[in-house]
PDB file of C-alpha atoms in Angstrom:
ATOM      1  CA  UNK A   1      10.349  -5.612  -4.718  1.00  0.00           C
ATOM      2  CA  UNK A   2       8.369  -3.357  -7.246  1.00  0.00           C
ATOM      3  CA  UNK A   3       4.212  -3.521  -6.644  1.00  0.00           C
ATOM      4  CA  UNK A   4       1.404  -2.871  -8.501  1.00  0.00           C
ATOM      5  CA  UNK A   5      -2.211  -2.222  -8.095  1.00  0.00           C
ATOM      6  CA  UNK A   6      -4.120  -3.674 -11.488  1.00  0.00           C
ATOM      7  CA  UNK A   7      -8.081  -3.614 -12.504  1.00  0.00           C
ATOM      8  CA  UNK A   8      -7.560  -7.296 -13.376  1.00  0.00           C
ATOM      9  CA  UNK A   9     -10.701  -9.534 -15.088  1.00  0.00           C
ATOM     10  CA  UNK A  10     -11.706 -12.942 -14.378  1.00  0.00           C
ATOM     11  CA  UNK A  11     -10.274 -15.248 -17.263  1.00  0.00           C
ATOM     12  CA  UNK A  12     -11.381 -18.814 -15.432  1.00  0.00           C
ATOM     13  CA  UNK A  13     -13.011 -19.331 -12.024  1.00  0.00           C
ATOM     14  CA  UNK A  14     -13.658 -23.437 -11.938  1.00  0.00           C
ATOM     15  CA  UNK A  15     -14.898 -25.970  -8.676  1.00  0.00           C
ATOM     16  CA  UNK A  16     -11.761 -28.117  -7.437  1.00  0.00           C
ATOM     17  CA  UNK A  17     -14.081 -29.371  -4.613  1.00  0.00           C
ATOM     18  CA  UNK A  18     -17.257 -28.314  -3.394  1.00  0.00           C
ATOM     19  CA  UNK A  19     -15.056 -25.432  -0.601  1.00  0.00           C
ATOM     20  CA  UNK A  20     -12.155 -25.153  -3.094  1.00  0.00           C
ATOM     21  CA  UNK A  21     -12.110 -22.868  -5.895  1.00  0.00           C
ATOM     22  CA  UNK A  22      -8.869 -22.261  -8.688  1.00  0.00           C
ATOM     23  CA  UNK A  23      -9.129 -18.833  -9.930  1.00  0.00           C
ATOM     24  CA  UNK A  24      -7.090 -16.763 -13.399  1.00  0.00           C
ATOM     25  CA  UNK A  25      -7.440 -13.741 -13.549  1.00  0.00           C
ATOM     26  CA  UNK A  26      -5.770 -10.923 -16.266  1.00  0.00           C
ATOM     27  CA  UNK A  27      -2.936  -8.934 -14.028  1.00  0.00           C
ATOM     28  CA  UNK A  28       0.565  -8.908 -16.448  1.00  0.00           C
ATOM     29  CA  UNK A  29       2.315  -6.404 -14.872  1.00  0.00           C
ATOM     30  CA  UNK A  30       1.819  -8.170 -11.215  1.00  0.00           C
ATOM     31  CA  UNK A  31       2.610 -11.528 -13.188  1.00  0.00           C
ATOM     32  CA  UNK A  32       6.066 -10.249 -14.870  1.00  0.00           C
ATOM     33  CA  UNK A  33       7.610  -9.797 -11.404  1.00  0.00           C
ATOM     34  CA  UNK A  34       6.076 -12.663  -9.002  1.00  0.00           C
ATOM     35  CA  UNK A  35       8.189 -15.162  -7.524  1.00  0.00           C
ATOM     36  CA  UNK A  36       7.206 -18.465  -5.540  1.00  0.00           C
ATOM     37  CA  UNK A  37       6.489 -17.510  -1.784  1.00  0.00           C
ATOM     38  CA  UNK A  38       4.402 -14.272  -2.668  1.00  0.00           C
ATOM     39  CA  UNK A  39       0.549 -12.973  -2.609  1.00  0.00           C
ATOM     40  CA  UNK A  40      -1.647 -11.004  -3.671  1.00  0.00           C
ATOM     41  CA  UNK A  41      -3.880  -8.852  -1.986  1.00  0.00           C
ATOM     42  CA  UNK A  42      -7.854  -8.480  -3.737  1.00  0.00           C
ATOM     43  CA  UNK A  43     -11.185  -6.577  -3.511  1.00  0.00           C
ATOM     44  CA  UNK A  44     -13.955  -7.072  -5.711  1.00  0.00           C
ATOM     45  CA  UNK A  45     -14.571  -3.591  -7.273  1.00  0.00           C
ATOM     46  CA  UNK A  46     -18.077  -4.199  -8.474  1.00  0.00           C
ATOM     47  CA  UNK A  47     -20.201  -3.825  -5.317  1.00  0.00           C
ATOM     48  CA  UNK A  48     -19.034  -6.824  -3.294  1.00  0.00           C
ATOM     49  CA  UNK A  49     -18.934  -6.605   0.332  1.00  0.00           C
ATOM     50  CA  UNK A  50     -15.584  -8.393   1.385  1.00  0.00           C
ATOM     51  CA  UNK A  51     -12.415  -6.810   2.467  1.00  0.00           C
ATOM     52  CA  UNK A  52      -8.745  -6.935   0.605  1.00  0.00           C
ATOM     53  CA  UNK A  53      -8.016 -10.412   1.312  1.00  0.00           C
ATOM     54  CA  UNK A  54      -4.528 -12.401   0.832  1.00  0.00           C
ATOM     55  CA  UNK A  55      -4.238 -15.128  -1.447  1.00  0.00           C
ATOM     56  CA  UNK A  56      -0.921 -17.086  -2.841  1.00  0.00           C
ATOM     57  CA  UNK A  57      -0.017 -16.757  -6.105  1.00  0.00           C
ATOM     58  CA  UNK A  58      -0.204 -20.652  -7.779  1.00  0.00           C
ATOM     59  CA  UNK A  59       0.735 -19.354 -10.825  1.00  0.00           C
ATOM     60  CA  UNK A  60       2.316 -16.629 -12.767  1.00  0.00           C
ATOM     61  CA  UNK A  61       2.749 -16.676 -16.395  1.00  0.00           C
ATOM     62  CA  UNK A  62       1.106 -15.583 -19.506  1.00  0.00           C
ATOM     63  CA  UNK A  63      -0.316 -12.211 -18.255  1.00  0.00           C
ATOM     64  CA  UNK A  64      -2.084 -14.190 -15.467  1.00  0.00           C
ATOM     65  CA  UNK A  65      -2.426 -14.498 -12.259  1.00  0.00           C
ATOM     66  CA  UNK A  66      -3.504 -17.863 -10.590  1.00  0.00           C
ATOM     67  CA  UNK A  67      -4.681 -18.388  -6.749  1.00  0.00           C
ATOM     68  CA  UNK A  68      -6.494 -21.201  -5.145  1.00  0.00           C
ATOM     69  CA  UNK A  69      -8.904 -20.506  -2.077  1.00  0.00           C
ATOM     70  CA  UNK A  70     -10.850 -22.187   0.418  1.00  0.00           C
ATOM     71  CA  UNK A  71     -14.632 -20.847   0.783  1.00  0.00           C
ATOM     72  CA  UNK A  72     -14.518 -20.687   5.313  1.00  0.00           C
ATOM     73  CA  UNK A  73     -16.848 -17.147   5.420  1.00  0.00           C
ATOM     74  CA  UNK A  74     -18.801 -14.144   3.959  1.00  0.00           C
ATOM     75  CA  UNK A  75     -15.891 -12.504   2.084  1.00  0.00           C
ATOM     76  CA  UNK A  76     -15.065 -15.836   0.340  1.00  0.00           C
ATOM     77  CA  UNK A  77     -18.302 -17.106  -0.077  1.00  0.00           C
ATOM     78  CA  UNK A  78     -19.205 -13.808  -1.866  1.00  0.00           C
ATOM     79  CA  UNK A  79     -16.005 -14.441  -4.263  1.00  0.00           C
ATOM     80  CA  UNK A  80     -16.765 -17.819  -5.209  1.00  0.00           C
ATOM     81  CA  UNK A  81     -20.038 -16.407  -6.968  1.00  0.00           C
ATOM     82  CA  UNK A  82     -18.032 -14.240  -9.221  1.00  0.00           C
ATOM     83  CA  UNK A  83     -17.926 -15.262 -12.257  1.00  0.00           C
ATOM     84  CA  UNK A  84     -15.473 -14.938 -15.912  1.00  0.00           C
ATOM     85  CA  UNK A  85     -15.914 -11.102 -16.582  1.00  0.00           C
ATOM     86  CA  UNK A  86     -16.094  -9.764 -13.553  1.00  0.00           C
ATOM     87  CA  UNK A  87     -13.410  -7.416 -12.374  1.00  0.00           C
ATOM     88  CA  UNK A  88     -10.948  -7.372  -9.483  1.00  0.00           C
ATOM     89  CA  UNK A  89      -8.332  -4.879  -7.999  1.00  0.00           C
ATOM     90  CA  UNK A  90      -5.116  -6.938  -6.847  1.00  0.00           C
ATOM     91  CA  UNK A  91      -2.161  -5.344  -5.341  1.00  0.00           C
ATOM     92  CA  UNK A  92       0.948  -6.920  -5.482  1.00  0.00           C
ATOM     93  CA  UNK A  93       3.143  -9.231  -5.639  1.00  0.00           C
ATOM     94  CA  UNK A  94       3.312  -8.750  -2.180  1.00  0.00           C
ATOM     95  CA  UNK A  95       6.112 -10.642   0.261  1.00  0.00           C
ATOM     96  CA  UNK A  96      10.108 -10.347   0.507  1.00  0.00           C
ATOM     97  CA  UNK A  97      10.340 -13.191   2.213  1.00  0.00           C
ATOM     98  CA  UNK A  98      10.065 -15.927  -0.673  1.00  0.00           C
ATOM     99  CA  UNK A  99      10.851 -19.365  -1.024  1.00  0.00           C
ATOM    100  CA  UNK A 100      14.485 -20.071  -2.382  1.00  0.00           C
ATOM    101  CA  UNK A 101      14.179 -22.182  -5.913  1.00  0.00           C
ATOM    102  CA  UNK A 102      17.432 -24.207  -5.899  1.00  0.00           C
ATOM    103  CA  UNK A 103      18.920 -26.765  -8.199  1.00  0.00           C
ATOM    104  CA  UNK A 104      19.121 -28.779  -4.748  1.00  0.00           C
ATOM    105  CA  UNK A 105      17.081 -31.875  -4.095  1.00  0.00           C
ATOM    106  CA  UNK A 106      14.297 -30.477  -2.262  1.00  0.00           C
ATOM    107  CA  UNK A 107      11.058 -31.450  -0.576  1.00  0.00           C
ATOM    108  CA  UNK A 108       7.448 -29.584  -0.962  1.00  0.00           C
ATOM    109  CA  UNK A 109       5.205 -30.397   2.291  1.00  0.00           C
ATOM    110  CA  UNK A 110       1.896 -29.199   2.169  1.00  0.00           C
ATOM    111  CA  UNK A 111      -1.742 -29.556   3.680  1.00  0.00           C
ATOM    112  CA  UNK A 112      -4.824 -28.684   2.784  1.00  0.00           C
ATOM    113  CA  UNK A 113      -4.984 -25.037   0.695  1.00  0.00           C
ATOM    114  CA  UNK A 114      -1.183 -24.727   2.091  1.00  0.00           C
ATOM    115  CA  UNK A 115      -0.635 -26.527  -0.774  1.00  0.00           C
ATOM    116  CA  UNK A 116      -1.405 -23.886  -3.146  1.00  0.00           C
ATOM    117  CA  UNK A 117       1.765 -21.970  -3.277  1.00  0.00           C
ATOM    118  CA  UNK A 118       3.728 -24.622  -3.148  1.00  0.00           C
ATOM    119  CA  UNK A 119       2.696 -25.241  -6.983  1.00  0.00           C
ATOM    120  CA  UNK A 120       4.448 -22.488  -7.944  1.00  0.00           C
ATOM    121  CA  UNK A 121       7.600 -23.296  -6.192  1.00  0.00           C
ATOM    122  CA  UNK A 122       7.417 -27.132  -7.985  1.00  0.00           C
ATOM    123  CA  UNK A 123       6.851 -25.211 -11.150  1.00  0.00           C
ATOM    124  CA  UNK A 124      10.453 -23.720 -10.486  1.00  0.00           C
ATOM    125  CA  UNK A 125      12.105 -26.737  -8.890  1.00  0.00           C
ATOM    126  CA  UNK A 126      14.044 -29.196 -10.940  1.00  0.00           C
ATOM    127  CA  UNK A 127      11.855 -32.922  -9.900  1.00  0.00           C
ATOM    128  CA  UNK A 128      11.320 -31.784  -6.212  1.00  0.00           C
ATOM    129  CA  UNK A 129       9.539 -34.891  -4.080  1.00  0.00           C
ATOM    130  CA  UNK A 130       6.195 -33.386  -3.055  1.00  0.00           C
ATOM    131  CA  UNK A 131       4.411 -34.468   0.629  1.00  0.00           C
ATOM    132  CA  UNK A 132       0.626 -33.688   0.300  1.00  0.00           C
ATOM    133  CA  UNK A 133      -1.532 -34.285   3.445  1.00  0.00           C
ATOM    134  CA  UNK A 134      -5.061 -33.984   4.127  1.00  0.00           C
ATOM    135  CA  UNK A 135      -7.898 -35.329   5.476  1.00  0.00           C
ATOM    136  CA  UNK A 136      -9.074 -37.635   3.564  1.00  0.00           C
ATOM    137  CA  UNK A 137      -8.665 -39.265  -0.201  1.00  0.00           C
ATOM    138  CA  UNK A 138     -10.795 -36.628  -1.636  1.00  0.00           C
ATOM    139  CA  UNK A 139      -8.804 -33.805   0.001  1.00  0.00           C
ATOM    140  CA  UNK A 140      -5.679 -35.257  -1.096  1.00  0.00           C
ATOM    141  CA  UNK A 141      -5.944 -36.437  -4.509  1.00  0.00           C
ATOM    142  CA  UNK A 142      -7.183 -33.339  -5.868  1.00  0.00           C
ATOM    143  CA  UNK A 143      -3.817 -31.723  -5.554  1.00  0.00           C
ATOM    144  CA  UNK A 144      -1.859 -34.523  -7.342  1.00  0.00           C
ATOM    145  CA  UNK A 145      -2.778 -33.124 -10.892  1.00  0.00           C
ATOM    146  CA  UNK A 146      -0.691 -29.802  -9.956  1.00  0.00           C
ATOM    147  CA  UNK A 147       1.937 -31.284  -9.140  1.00  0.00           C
ATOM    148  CA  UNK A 148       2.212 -34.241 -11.165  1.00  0.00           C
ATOM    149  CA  UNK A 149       4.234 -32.232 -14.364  1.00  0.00           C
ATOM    150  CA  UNK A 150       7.026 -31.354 -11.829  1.00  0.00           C
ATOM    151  CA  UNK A 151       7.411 -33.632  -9.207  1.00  0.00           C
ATOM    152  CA  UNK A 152      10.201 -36.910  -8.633  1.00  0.00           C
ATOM    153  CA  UNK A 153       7.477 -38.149  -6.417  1.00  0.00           C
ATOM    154  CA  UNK A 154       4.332 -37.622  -4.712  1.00  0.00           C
ATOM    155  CA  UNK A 155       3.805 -39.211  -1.198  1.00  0.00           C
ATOM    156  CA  UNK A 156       0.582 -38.924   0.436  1.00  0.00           C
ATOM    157  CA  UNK A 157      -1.131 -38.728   4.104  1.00  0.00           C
ATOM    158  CA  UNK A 158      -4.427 -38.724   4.954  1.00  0.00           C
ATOM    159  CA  UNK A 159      -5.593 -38.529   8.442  1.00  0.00           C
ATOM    160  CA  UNK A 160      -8.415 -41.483   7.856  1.00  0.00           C
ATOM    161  CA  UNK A 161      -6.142 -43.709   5.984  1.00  0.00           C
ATOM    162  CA  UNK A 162      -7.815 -43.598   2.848  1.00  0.00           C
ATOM    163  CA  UNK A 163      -5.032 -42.877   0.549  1.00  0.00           C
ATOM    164  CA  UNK A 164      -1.674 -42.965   1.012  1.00  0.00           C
ATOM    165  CA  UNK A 165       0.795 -43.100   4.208  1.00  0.00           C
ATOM    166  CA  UNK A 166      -2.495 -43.129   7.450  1.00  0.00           C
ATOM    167  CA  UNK A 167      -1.692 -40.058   9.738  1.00  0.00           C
ATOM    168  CA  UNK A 168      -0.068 -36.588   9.873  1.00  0.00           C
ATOM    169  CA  UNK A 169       2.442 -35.463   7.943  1.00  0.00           C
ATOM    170  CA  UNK A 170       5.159 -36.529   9.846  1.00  0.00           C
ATOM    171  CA  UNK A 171       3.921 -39.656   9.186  1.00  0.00           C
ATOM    172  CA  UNK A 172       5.426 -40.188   6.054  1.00  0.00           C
ATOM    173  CA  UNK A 173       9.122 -38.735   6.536  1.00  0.00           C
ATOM    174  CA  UNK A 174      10.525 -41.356   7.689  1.00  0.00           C
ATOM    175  CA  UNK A 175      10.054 -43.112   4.325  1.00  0.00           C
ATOM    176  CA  UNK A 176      10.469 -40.236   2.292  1.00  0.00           C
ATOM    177  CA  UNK A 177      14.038 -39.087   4.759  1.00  0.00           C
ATOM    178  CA  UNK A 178      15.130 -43.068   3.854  1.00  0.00           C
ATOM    179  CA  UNK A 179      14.893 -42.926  -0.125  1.00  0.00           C
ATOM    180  CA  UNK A 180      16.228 -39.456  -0.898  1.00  0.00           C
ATOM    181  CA  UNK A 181      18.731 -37.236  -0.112  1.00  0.00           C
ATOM    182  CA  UNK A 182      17.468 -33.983   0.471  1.00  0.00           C
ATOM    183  CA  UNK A 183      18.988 -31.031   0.797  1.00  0.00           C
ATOM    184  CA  UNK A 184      16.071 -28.283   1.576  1.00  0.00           C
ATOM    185  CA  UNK A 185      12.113 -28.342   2.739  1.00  0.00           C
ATOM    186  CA  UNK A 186      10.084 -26.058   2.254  1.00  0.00           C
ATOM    187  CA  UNK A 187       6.374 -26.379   4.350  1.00  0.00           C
ATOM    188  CA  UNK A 188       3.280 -24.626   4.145  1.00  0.00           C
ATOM    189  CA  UNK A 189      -0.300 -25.585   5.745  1.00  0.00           C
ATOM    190  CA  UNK A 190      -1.442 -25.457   9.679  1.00  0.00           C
ATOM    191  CA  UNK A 191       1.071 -24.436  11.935  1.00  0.00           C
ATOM    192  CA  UNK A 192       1.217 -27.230  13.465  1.00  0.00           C
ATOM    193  CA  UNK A 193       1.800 -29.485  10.669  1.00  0.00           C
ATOM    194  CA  UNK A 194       4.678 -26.533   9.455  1.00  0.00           C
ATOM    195  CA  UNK A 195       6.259 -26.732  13.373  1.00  0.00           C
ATOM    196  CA  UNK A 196       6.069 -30.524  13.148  1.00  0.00           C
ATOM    197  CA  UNK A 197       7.880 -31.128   9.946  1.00  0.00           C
ATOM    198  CA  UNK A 198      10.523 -27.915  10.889  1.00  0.00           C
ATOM    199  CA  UNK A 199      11.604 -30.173  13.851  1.00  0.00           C
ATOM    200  CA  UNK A 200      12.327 -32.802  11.940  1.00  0.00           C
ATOM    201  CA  UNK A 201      14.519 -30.785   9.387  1.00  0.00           C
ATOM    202  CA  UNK A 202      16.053 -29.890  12.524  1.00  0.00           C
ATOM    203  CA  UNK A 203      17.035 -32.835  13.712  1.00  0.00           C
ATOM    204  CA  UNK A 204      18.144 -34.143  10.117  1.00  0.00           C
ATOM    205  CA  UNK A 205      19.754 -30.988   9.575  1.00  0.00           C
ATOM    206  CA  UNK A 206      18.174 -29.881   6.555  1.00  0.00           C
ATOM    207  CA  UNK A 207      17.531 -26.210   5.269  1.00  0.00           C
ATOM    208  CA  UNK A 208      13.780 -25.640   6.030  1.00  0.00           C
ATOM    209  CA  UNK A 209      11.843 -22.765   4.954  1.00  0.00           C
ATOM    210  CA  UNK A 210       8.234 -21.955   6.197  1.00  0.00           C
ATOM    211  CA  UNK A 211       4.825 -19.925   4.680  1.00  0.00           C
ATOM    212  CA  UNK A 212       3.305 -18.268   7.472  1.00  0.00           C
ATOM    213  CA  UNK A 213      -0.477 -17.107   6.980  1.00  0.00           C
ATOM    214  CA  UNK A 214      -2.019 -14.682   9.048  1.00  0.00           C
ATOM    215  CA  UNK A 215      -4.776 -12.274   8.940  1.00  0.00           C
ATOM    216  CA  UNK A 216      -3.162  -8.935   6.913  1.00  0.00           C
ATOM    217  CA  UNK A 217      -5.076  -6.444   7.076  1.00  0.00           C
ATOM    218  CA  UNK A 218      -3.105  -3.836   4.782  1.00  0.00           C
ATOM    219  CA  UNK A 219      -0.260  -6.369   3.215  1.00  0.00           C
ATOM    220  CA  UNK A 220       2.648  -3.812   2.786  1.00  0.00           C
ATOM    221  CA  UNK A 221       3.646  -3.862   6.813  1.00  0.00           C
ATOM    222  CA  UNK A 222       1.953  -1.123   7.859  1.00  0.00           C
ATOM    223  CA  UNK A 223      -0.633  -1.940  10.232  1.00  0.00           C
ATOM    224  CA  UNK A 224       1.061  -4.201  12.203  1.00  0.00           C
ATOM    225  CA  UNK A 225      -1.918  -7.232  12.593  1.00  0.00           C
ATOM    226  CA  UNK A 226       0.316  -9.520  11.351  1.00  0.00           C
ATOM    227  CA  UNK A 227       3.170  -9.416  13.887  1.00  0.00           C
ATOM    228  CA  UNK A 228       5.425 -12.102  15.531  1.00  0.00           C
ATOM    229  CA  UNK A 229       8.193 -12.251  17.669  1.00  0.00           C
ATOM    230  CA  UNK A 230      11.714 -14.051  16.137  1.00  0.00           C
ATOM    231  CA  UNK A 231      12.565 -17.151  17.992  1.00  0.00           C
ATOM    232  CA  UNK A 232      16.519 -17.057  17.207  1.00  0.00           C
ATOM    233  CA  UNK A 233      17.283 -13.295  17.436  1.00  0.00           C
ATOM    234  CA  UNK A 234      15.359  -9.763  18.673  1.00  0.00           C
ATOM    235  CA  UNK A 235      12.434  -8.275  17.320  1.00  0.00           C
ATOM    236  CA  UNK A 236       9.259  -8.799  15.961  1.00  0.00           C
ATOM    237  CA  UNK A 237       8.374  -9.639  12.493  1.00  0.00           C
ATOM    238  CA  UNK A 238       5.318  -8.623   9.996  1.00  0.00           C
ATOM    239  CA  UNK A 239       4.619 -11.978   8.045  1.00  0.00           C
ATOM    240  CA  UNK A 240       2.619  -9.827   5.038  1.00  0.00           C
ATOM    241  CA  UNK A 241       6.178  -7.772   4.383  1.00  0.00           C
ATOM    242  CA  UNK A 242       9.406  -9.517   6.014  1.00  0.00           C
ATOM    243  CA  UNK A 243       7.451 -12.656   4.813  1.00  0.00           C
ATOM    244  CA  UNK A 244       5.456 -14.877   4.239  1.00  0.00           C
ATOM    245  CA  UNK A 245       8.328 -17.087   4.036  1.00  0.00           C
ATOM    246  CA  UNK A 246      10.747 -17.533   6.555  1.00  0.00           C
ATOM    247  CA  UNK A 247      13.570 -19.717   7.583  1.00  0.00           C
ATOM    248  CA  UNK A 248      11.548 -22.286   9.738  1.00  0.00           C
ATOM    249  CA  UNK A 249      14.411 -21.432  12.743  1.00  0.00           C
ATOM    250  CA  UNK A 250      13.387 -18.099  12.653  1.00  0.00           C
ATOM    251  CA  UNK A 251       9.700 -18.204  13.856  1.00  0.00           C
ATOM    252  CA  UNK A 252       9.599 -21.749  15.574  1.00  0.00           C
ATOM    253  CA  UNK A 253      11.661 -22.511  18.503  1.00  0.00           C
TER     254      UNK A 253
END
């Protein structure tokens, strides 16, 4: 897939919660071409300290670009002070492994920021159901105003009970297996949470694809610090450029 490097301004930069920022910025050529599953690779270009880092796209439409990010050290602490004006370079859309968008009834699971590109697969999806877990109500019910203008139905966990279905993710699949008929999943969020749900696709026998995120330190597949080794075949594979997405059989046993 075609990739472009763009000088890209800040058009909105808002607080979801007090860790969890939604940023638009200006970037149309990397906007014409992204699909659901890819990234985006950014540095600040105006003196910041931070690295290239790897966001999902959330949105792509308009001329913009939309990601969603967690604040967890220097680099993104630094970001979240930016404000609309300020410039960014972003690389991409990086990632050939994407999710598939498919007229089939299909399932979003998500937790916590894993939920992010997921938005941009429901976007795409006719009705999917949507699975958001999280930690608590506040962590959770944040995300239902993305997804609300696309989804079926929303189910919630929440590992305190506070909202929704109490527990992991799993714990609502049951219900969710019982009152539809899907057809594909598609999971991204802690590994374990992604593993956990796989297995159950698994034994269901349901198409399940999964959004890996590791730390890429170049994003095109060249430095190698994002490596894994296949589960149903030989090989290793780079999650920044045979990825992010992959068929959940392919990286968990």
């Amino acid at each position: 897939m075609k990739k472009f490097l763009e000088t890209a301004e800040i058009i909105q930069h808002e607080i979801i919660l007090p860790t969890i920022r939604r940023m638009v910025v200006a970037a149309p050529e990397i906007a014409a071409t992204a699909v659901p599953g890819q990234f985006v690779n950014i540095h600040y270009t105006g003196g910041g300290t931070f690295l290239r880092r790897p966001f999902g796209i959330v949105a792509a439409k308009n001329g913009h670009i939309t990601i969603i990010y967690r604040i967890v050290g220097k680099g993104t602490e630094e970001m979240s002070r930016l404000t609309v004006g300020d410039v960014l370079s972003i690389e991409g859309p990086l990632g050939e492994g994407v999710f598939t968008v498919s007229d089939m009834p299909t399932l979003l699971a998500g937790g916590g920021v894993g939920l992010a590109p997921l938005i941009f697969l429901a976007a795409q999806s006719p009705e999917p159901i949507v699975l958001i877990a999280g930690k608590t109500a506040v962590e959770t019910k944040c995300w239902v105003p993305f997804f609300a203008p696309y989804a079926k139905k929303i189910y919630m966990t929440t590992d305190d009970g506070s909202a929704g279905i109490k527990g992991m993710a799993t714990a609502a699949l049951d219900e969710i297996f019982s009152h539809h008929l899907l057809q594909r999943i598609a999971v991204c969020g802690p590994t374990p949470m992604m593993k956990s749900v796989a297995q159950a696709a698994a034994v269901k026998k349901i198409s399940c694809e999964v959004s890996l995120e590791k730390r890429m330190a170049c994003g095109i597949g060249v430095c190698l610090g994002c490596t894994g080794e296949y589960k149903n075949r030989d090989g290793r594979y780079k999650v920044c450029a045979d990825g992010p997405v992959f068929a959940a059989e392919e990286v968990f046993a």
